[in-house]
GROMACS .gro file of C-alpha atoms in nm:
model
  321
    1UNK     CA    1  -6.150   3.726   1.291
    2UNK     CA    2  -5.910   3.517   1.493
    3UNK     CA    3  -5.826   3.304   1.189
    4UNK     CA    4  -5.778   3.616   0.978
    5UNK     CA    5  -5.542   3.769   1.236
    6UNK     CA    6  -5.345   3.446   1.251
    7UNK     CA    7  -5.320   3.441   0.872
    8UNK     CA    8  -5.201   3.804   0.874
    9UNK     CA    9  -4.936   3.724   1.130
   10UNK     CA   10  -4.817   3.423   0.930
   11UNK     CA   11  -4.817   3.602   0.594
   12UNK     CA   12  -4.492   3.803   0.641
   13UNK     CA   13  -4.307   3.487   0.753
   14UNK     CA   14  -4.435   3.295   0.451
   15UNK     CA   15  -4.333   3.581   0.225
   16UNK     CA   16  -3.982   3.578   0.368
   17UNK     CA   17  -3.958   3.206   0.315
   18UNK     CA   18  -4.065   3.242  -0.047
   19UNK     CA   19  -3.816   3.526  -0.094
   20UNK     CA   20  -3.540   3.313   0.064
   21UNK     CA   21  -3.619   3.021  -0.164
   22UNK     CA   22  -3.623   3.251  -0.466
   23UNK     CA   23  -3.291   3.411  -0.374
   24UNK     CA   24  -3.134   3.069  -0.315
   25UNK     CA   25  -3.256   2.950  -0.655
   26UNK     CA   26  -3.115   3.265  -0.814
   27UNK     CA   27  -2.778   3.213  -0.644
   28UNK     CA   28  -2.782   2.850  -0.752
   29UNK     CA   29  -2.837   2.946  -1.115
   30UNK     CA   30  -2.580   3.222  -1.096
   31UNK     CA   31  -2.304   3.011  -0.935
   32UNK     CA   32  -2.398   2.674  -1.088
   33UNK     CA   33  -2.043   2.605  -1.210
   34UNK     CA   34  -1.897   2.671  -0.867
   35UNK     CA   35  -2.148   2.432  -0.709
   36UNK     CA   36  -2.061   2.179  -0.979
   37UNK     CA   37  -1.695   2.204  -0.879
   38UNK     CA   38  -1.801   2.156  -0.518
   39UNK     CA   39  -2.001   1.843  -0.598
   40UNK     CA   40  -1.709   1.588  -0.614
   41UNK     CA   41  -1.584   1.696  -0.271
   42UNK     CA   42  -1.932   1.672  -0.123
   43UNK     CA   43  -1.983   1.328  -0.274
   44UNK     CA   44  -1.647   1.214  -0.136
   45UNK     CA   45  -1.731   1.315   0.220
   46UNK     CA   46  -2.084   1.179   0.188
   47UNK     CA   47  -1.980   0.837   0.057
   48UNK     CA   48  -1.657   0.781   0.249
   49UNK     CA   49  -1.712   0.980   0.570
   50UNK     CA   50  -2.081   1.006   0.657
   51UNK     CA   51  -2.233   0.689   0.512
   52UNK     CA   52  -1.980   0.464   0.696
   53UNK     CA   53  -2.100   0.617   1.025
   54UNK     CA   54  -2.392   0.379   0.993
   55UNK     CA   55  -2.148   0.107   1.096
   56UNK     CA   56  -2.099   0.266   1.438
   57UNK     CA   57  -2.404   0.073   1.559
   58UNK     CA   58  -2.191  -0.243   1.547
   59UNK     CA   59  -2.023  -0.126   1.867
   60UNK     CA   60  -2.354  -0.168   2.051
   61UNK     CA   61  -2.451  -0.501   1.894
   62UNK     CA   62  -2.335  -0.859   1.896
   63UNK     CA   63  -2.306  -0.835   1.520
   64UNK     CA   64  -2.345  -1.146   1.307
   65UNK     CA   65  -2.287  -1.108   0.932
   66UNK     CA   66  -2.566  -1.350   0.845
   67UNK     CA   67  -2.829  -1.163   1.048
   68UNK     CA   68  -2.720  -0.812   0.945
   69UNK     CA   69  -2.743  -0.476   1.118
   70UNK     CA   70  -3.110  -0.475   1.199
   71UNK     CA   71  -3.145  -0.828   1.337
   72UNK     CA   72  -2.825  -0.857   1.539
   73UNK     CA   73  -2.860  -0.866   1.917
   74UNK     CA   74  -2.820  -0.532   2.097
   75UNK     CA   75  -2.580  -0.553   2.390
   76UNK     CA   76  -2.540  -0.182   2.476
   77UNK     CA   77  -2.199  -0.095   2.623
   78UNK     CA   78  -2.092  -0.455   2.680
   79UNK     CA   79  -1.804  -0.439   2.430
   80UNK     CA   80  -1.675  -0.118   2.585
   81UNK     CA   81  -1.683  -0.282   2.928
   82UNK     CA   82  -1.489  -0.582   2.795
   83UNK     CA   83  -1.233  -0.354   2.633
   84UNK     CA   84  -1.173  -0.138   2.941
   85UNK     CA   85  -1.141  -0.449   3.160
   86UNK     CA   86  -0.903  -0.616   2.915
   87UNK     CA   87  -0.551  -0.648   3.061
   88UNK     CA   88  -0.411  -0.523   2.727
   89UNK     CA   89  -0.603  -0.194   2.745
   90UNK     CA   90  -0.340  -0.016   2.956
   91UNK     CA   91  -0.059  -0.147   2.733
   92UNK     CA   92  -0.236  -0.023   2.419
   93UNK     CA   93  -0.312   0.314   2.577
   94UNK     CA   94   0.044   0.357   2.700
   95UNK     CA   95   0.203   0.261   2.367
   96UNK     CA   96  -0.033   0.481   2.167
   97UNK     CA   97   0.007   0.786   2.390
   98UNK     CA   98   0.384   0.754   2.409
   99UNK     CA   99   0.421   0.734   2.031
  100UNK     CA  100   0.188   1.031   1.990
  101UNK     CA  101   0.377   1.225   2.257
  102UNK     CA  102   0.712   1.158   2.088
  103UNK     CA  103   0.565   1.261   1.753
  104UNK     CA  104   0.436   1.580   1.909
  105UNK     CA  105   0.771   1.660   2.069
  106UNK     CA  106   1.010   1.562   1.788
  107UNK     CA  107   0.813   1.550   1.462
  108UNK     CA  108   0.569   1.841   1.497
  109UNK     CA  109   0.840   2.111   1.537
  110UNK     CA  110   1.061   1.959   1.264
  111UNK     CA  111   0.871   2.106   0.963
  112UNK     CA  112   0.859   2.444   1.137
  113UNK     CA  113   1.235   2.448   1.193
  114UNK     CA  114   1.302   2.326   0.838
  115UNK     CA  115   1.069   2.591   0.693
  116UNK     CA  116   1.250   2.863   0.892
  117UNK     CA  117   1.584   2.740   0.761
  118UNK     CA  118   1.461   2.730   0.401
  119UNK     CA  119   1.315   3.078   0.440
  120UNK     CA  120   1.663   3.208   0.515
  121UNK     CA  121   1.808   3.069   0.192
  122UNK     CA  122   1.852   3.351  -0.057
  123UNK     CA  123   1.971   3.150  -0.362
  124UNK     CA  124   1.640   3.051  -0.526
  125UNK     CA  125   1.783   2.764  -0.735
  126UNK     CA  126   1.941   2.603  -0.430
  127UNK     CA  127   1.621   2.656  -0.231
  128UNK     CA  128   1.401   2.492  -0.496
  129UNK     CA  129   1.642   2.200  -0.528
  130UNK     CA  130   1.636   2.135  -0.154
  131UNK     CA  131   1.257   2.161  -0.146
  132UNK     CA  132   1.223   1.905  -0.425
  133UNK     CA  133   1.459   1.664  -0.251
  134UNK     CA  134   1.278   1.681   0.083
  135UNK     CA  135   0.933   1.646  -0.079
  136UNK     CA  136   1.018   1.317  -0.252
  137UNK     CA  137   1.001   1.087   0.058
  138UNK     CA  138   0.635   1.179   0.109
  139UNK     CA  139   0.546   0.999  -0.215
  140UNK     CA  140   0.734   0.681  -0.122
  141UNK     CA  141   0.516   0.397  -0.002
  142UNK     CA  142   0.549   0.302   0.363
  143UNK     CA  143   0.624  -0.052   0.246
  144UNK     CA  144   0.933   0.084   0.070
  145UNK     CA  145   1.028   0.285   0.378
  146UNK     CA  146   1.003  -0.027   0.595
  147UNK     CA  147   1.210  -0.222   0.342
  148UNK     CA  148   1.479   0.048   0.341
  149UNK     CA  149   1.478   0.047   0.721
  150UNK     CA  150   1.531  -0.328   0.718
  151UNK     CA  151   1.815  -0.300   0.467
  152UNK     CA  152   1.994  -0.039   0.677
  153UNK     CA  153   1.929  -0.172   1.028
  154UNK     CA  154   1.914  -0.551   1.008
  155UNK     CA  155   2.193  -0.741   1.182
  156UNK     CA  156   2.233  -0.968   0.879
  157UNK     CA  157   2.427  -0.742   0.646
  158UNK     CA  158   2.258  -0.414   0.738
  159UNK     CA  159   2.461  -0.109   0.642
  160UNK     CA  160   2.445   0.059   0.984
  161UNK     CA  161   2.524  -0.258   1.175
  162UNK     CA  162   2.810  -0.344   0.943
  163UNK     CA  163   2.965  -0.003   1.013
  164UNK     CA  164   2.908  -0.044   1.386
  165UNK     CA  165   3.066  -0.388   1.381
  166UNK     CA  166   3.362  -0.257   1.186
  167UNK     CA  167   3.436   0.023   1.433
  168UNK     CA  168   3.308  -0.119   1.762
  169UNK     CA  169   3.287  -0.493   1.713
  170UNK     CA  170   2.922  -0.497   1.822
  171UNK     CA  171   2.584  -0.498   1.652
  172UNK     CA  172   2.258  -0.345   1.774
  173UNK     CA  173   1.922  -0.520   1.742
  174UNK     CA  174   1.739  -0.217   1.604
  175UNK     CA  175   1.448  -0.420   1.466
  176UNK     CA  176   1.388  -0.655   1.757
  177UNK     CA  177   1.502  -0.463   2.066
  178UNK     CA  178   1.189  -0.300   2.222
  179UNK     CA  179   1.391   0.001   2.337
  180UNK     CA  180   1.471   0.091   1.975
  181UNK     CA  181   1.119   0.054   1.831
  182UNK     CA  182   0.990   0.403   1.911
  183UNK     CA  183   1.306   0.592   1.800
  184UNK     CA  184   1.299   0.405   1.468
  185UNK     CA  185   0.931   0.491   1.415
  186UNK     CA  186   0.989   0.860   1.494
  187UNK     CA  187   1.291   0.878   1.262
  188UNK     CA  188   1.091   0.716   0.983
  189UNK     CA  189   0.811   0.970   1.028
  190UNK     CA  190   1.048   1.267   1.030
  191UNK     CA  191   1.234   1.146   0.720
  192UNK     CA  192   0.916   1.075   0.525
  193UNK     CA  193   0.686   1.363   0.621
  194UNK     CA  194   0.902   1.648   0.747
  195UNK     CA  195   0.967   1.798   0.404
  196UNK     CA  196   0.604   1.774   0.298
  197UNK     CA  197   0.495   1.943   0.620
  198UNK     CA  198   0.699   2.254   0.535
  199UNK     CA  199   0.463   2.348   0.249
  200UNK     CA  200   0.201   2.510   0.473
  201UNK     CA  201   0.459   2.696   0.681
  202UNK     CA  202   0.648   2.821   0.375
  203UNK     CA  203   0.318   2.950   0.236
  204UNK     CA  204   0.254   3.132   0.565
  205UNK     CA  205   0.606   3.275   0.563
  206UNK     CA  206   0.560   3.405   0.208
  207UNK     CA  207   0.285   3.635   0.339
  208UNK     CA  208   0.512   3.811   0.589
  209UNK     CA  209   0.567   4.176   0.500
  210UNK     CA  210   0.927   4.226   0.386
  211UNK     CA  211   0.926   4.582   0.517
  212UNK     CA  212   0.915   4.446   0.872
  213UNK     CA  213   1.252   4.277   0.817
  214UNK     CA  214   1.393   4.594   0.666
  215UNK     CA  215   1.276   4.800   0.963
  216UNK     CA  216   1.420   4.544   1.204
  217UNK     CA  217   1.753   4.553   1.022
  218UNK     CA  218   1.765   4.931   1.050
  219UNK     CA  219   1.693   4.898   1.423
  220UNK     CA  220   1.992   4.665   1.455
  221UNK     CA  221   1.814   4.329   1.492
  222UNK     CA  222   2.016   4.031   1.373
  223UNK     CA  223   1.866   3.730   1.191
  224UNK     CA  224   1.785   3.541   1.511
  225UNK     CA  225   1.600   3.844   1.652
  226UNK     CA  226   1.407   3.884   1.329
  227UNK     CA  227   1.302   3.519   1.336
  228UNK     CA  228   1.194   3.542   1.699
  229UNK     CA  229   1.007   3.874   1.681
  230UNK     CA  230   0.876   3.876   1.322
  231UNK     CA  231   0.877   3.532   1.158
  232UNK     CA  232   0.745   3.317   1.441
  233UNK     CA  233   0.464   3.558   1.542
  234UNK     CA  234   0.358   3.576   1.176
  235UNK     CA  235   0.303   3.199   1.154
  236UNK     CA  236   0.181   3.151   1.512
  237UNK     CA  237  -0.185   3.115   1.408
  238UNK     CA  238  -0.090   2.850   1.151
  239UNK     CA  239   0.107   2.658   1.413
  240UNK     CA  240  -0.185   2.670   1.657
  241UNK     CA  241  -0.438   2.546   1.401
  242UNK     CA  242  -0.213   2.258   1.292
  243UNK     CA  243  -0.153   2.170   1.656
  244UNK     CA  244  -0.527   2.154   1.718
  245UNK     CA  245  -0.573   1.928   1.416
  246UNK     CA  246  -0.282   1.716   1.531
  247UNK     CA  247  -0.443   1.664   1.871
  248UNK     CA  248  -0.742   1.506   1.697
  249UNK     CA  249  -0.520   1.221   1.578
  250UNK     CA  250  -0.337   1.160   1.905
  251UNK     CA  251  -0.462   0.800   1.916
  252UNK     CA  252  -0.400   0.751   1.544
  253UNK     CA  253  -0.039   0.645   1.495
  254UNK     CA  254  -0.070   0.514   1.141
  255UNK     CA  255  -0.163   0.150   1.099
  256UNK     CA  256   0.058   0.070   0.802
  257UNK     CA  257   0.384   0.195   0.951
  258UNK     CA  258   0.334   0.025   1.288
  259UNK     CA  259   0.210  -0.299   1.134
  260UNK     CA  260   0.511  -0.327   0.902
  261UNK     CA  261   0.761  -0.269   1.183
  262UNK     CA  262   0.584  -0.488   1.440
  263UNK     CA  263   0.712  -0.832   1.536
  264UNK     CA  264   0.668  -1.065   1.836
  265UNK     CA  265   0.982  -0.929   2.003
  266UNK     CA  266   0.874  -0.564   2.010
  267UNK     CA  267   0.497  -0.612   2.042
  268UNK     CA  268   0.501  -0.506   2.408
  269UNK     CA  269   0.597  -0.150   2.306
  270UNK     CA  270   0.465  -0.145   1.947
  271UNK     CA  271   0.108  -0.271   1.967
  272UNK     CA  272  -0.130   0.027   1.935
  273UNK     CA  273  -0.504   0.072   1.890
  274UNK     CA  274  -0.480   0.064   1.511
  275UNK     CA  275  -0.304  -0.271   1.491
  276UNK     CA  276  -0.520  -0.410   1.771
  277UNK     CA  277  -0.839  -0.320   1.582
  278UNK     CA  278  -0.703  -0.495   1.273
  279UNK     CA  279  -0.607  -0.805   1.469
  280UNK     CA  280  -0.941  -0.832   1.647
  281UNK     CA  281  -1.167  -0.723   1.364
  282UNK     CA  282  -1.009  -0.876   1.054
  283UNK     CA  283  -0.806  -1.173   1.170
  284UNK     CA  284  -1.035  -1.283   1.454
  285UNK     CA  285  -1.371  -1.162   1.321
  286UNK     CA  286  -1.470  -0.968   1.636
  287UNK     CA  287  -1.641  -0.694   1.435
  288UNK     CA  288  -1.846  -0.541   1.716
  289UNK     CA  289  -1.557  -0.542   1.964
  290UNK     CA  290  -1.315  -0.381   1.717
  291UNK     CA  291  -1.578  -0.121   1.623
  292UNK     CA  292  -1.612  -0.031   1.991
  293UNK     CA  293  -1.235   0.021   2.012
  294UNK     CA  294  -1.240   0.240   1.701
  295UNK     CA  295  -1.532   0.443   1.836
  296UNK     CA  296  -1.343   0.498   2.162
  297UNK     CA  297  -1.051   0.638   1.959
  298UNK     CA  298  -1.281   0.873   1.770
  299UNK     CA  299  -1.447   1.005   2.087
  300UNK     CA  300  -1.110   1.074   2.246
  301UNK     CA  301  -0.992   1.250   1.929
  302UNK     CA  302  -1.298   1.477   1.913
  303UNK     CA  303  -1.263   1.558   2.285
  304UNK     CA  304  -0.898   1.654   2.241
  305UNK     CA  305  -0.976   1.875   1.941
  306UNK     CA  306  -1.249   2.059   2.131
  307UNK     CA  307  -1.031   2.092   2.441
  308UNK     CA  308  -0.727   2.218   2.250
  309UNK     CA  309  -0.941   2.462   2.052
  310UNK     CA  310  -1.087   2.594   2.379
  311UNK     CA  311  -0.741   2.639   2.530
  312UNK     CA  312  -0.615   2.815   2.217
  313UNK     CA  313  -0.899   3.066   2.229
  314UNK     CA  314  -0.853   3.100   2.605
  315UNK     CA  315  -0.495   3.219   2.543
  316UNK     CA  316  -0.604   3.465   2.277
  317UNK     CA  317  -0.530   3.258   1.966
  318UNK     CA  318  -0.770   3.200   1.677
  319UNK     CA  319  -0.897   2.844   1.695
  320UNK     CA  320  -1.070   2.635   1.433
  321UNK     CA  321  -1.403   2.805   1.500
   0.00000   0.00000   0.00000
């Protein structure tokens, strides 16, 4: 009797499971083409995002390529301890945070301002032409950007320095003076990515109800008032979400750009975690140590995303989740 009662209690649950499996199979057959379209994206994240996570174990090993993952000596948090006690840790942290802070202050608002300006343009042909022109730098390789920067700013025939010398009699060491490294990096980023960053904000602005502007005009609001009370509140959620995503890459300054502009004279202000990982992992073969540095970056990024998302929801905004 006890076994029969147990079987009766378990039968409804089993029936629900069978029904769930049947309904899932039916949905799979019904939406098979949609799932097929989804497959390349899933494979991309599986192969290039999740499978490489297996390499995180290097951070806790004294990895030797000839012995492999499973036979290398486990050292726990030894590499993290060495990294935090390294005299260069504070320099790397300072340089990385300062570059990220400057990007957040100067670059992050730039696409928003540019999108607001473009939204005010009424001549569609002129608007499309400007959009095309500001999108182009995004598709230019960072190697080309660095080469153009060298052509314009070098003291040996650089266009900017030649003009400065002609009018002031002096030249500025833009490429070797540590005080100029960060402004040059920020200007490069704004020039290359500002136009491309306007796409999301222009899409958000296109969804704003035109009748709100008409009502504001009738009430006597000028263009600045309309931007402040209608346009900005309409894209506020988009700004918050992009800010949260941006906080996840605070310690990620872009390896290629920094590496191309780095030299022995500006290393004290230009060396960041990305270039340090490359130098230690690739050029010196310290695979476990460089993996520990990269894992530290990832943990900080995830923490900042969670913290920023919590603050956004705390202030009444819609976060990522």
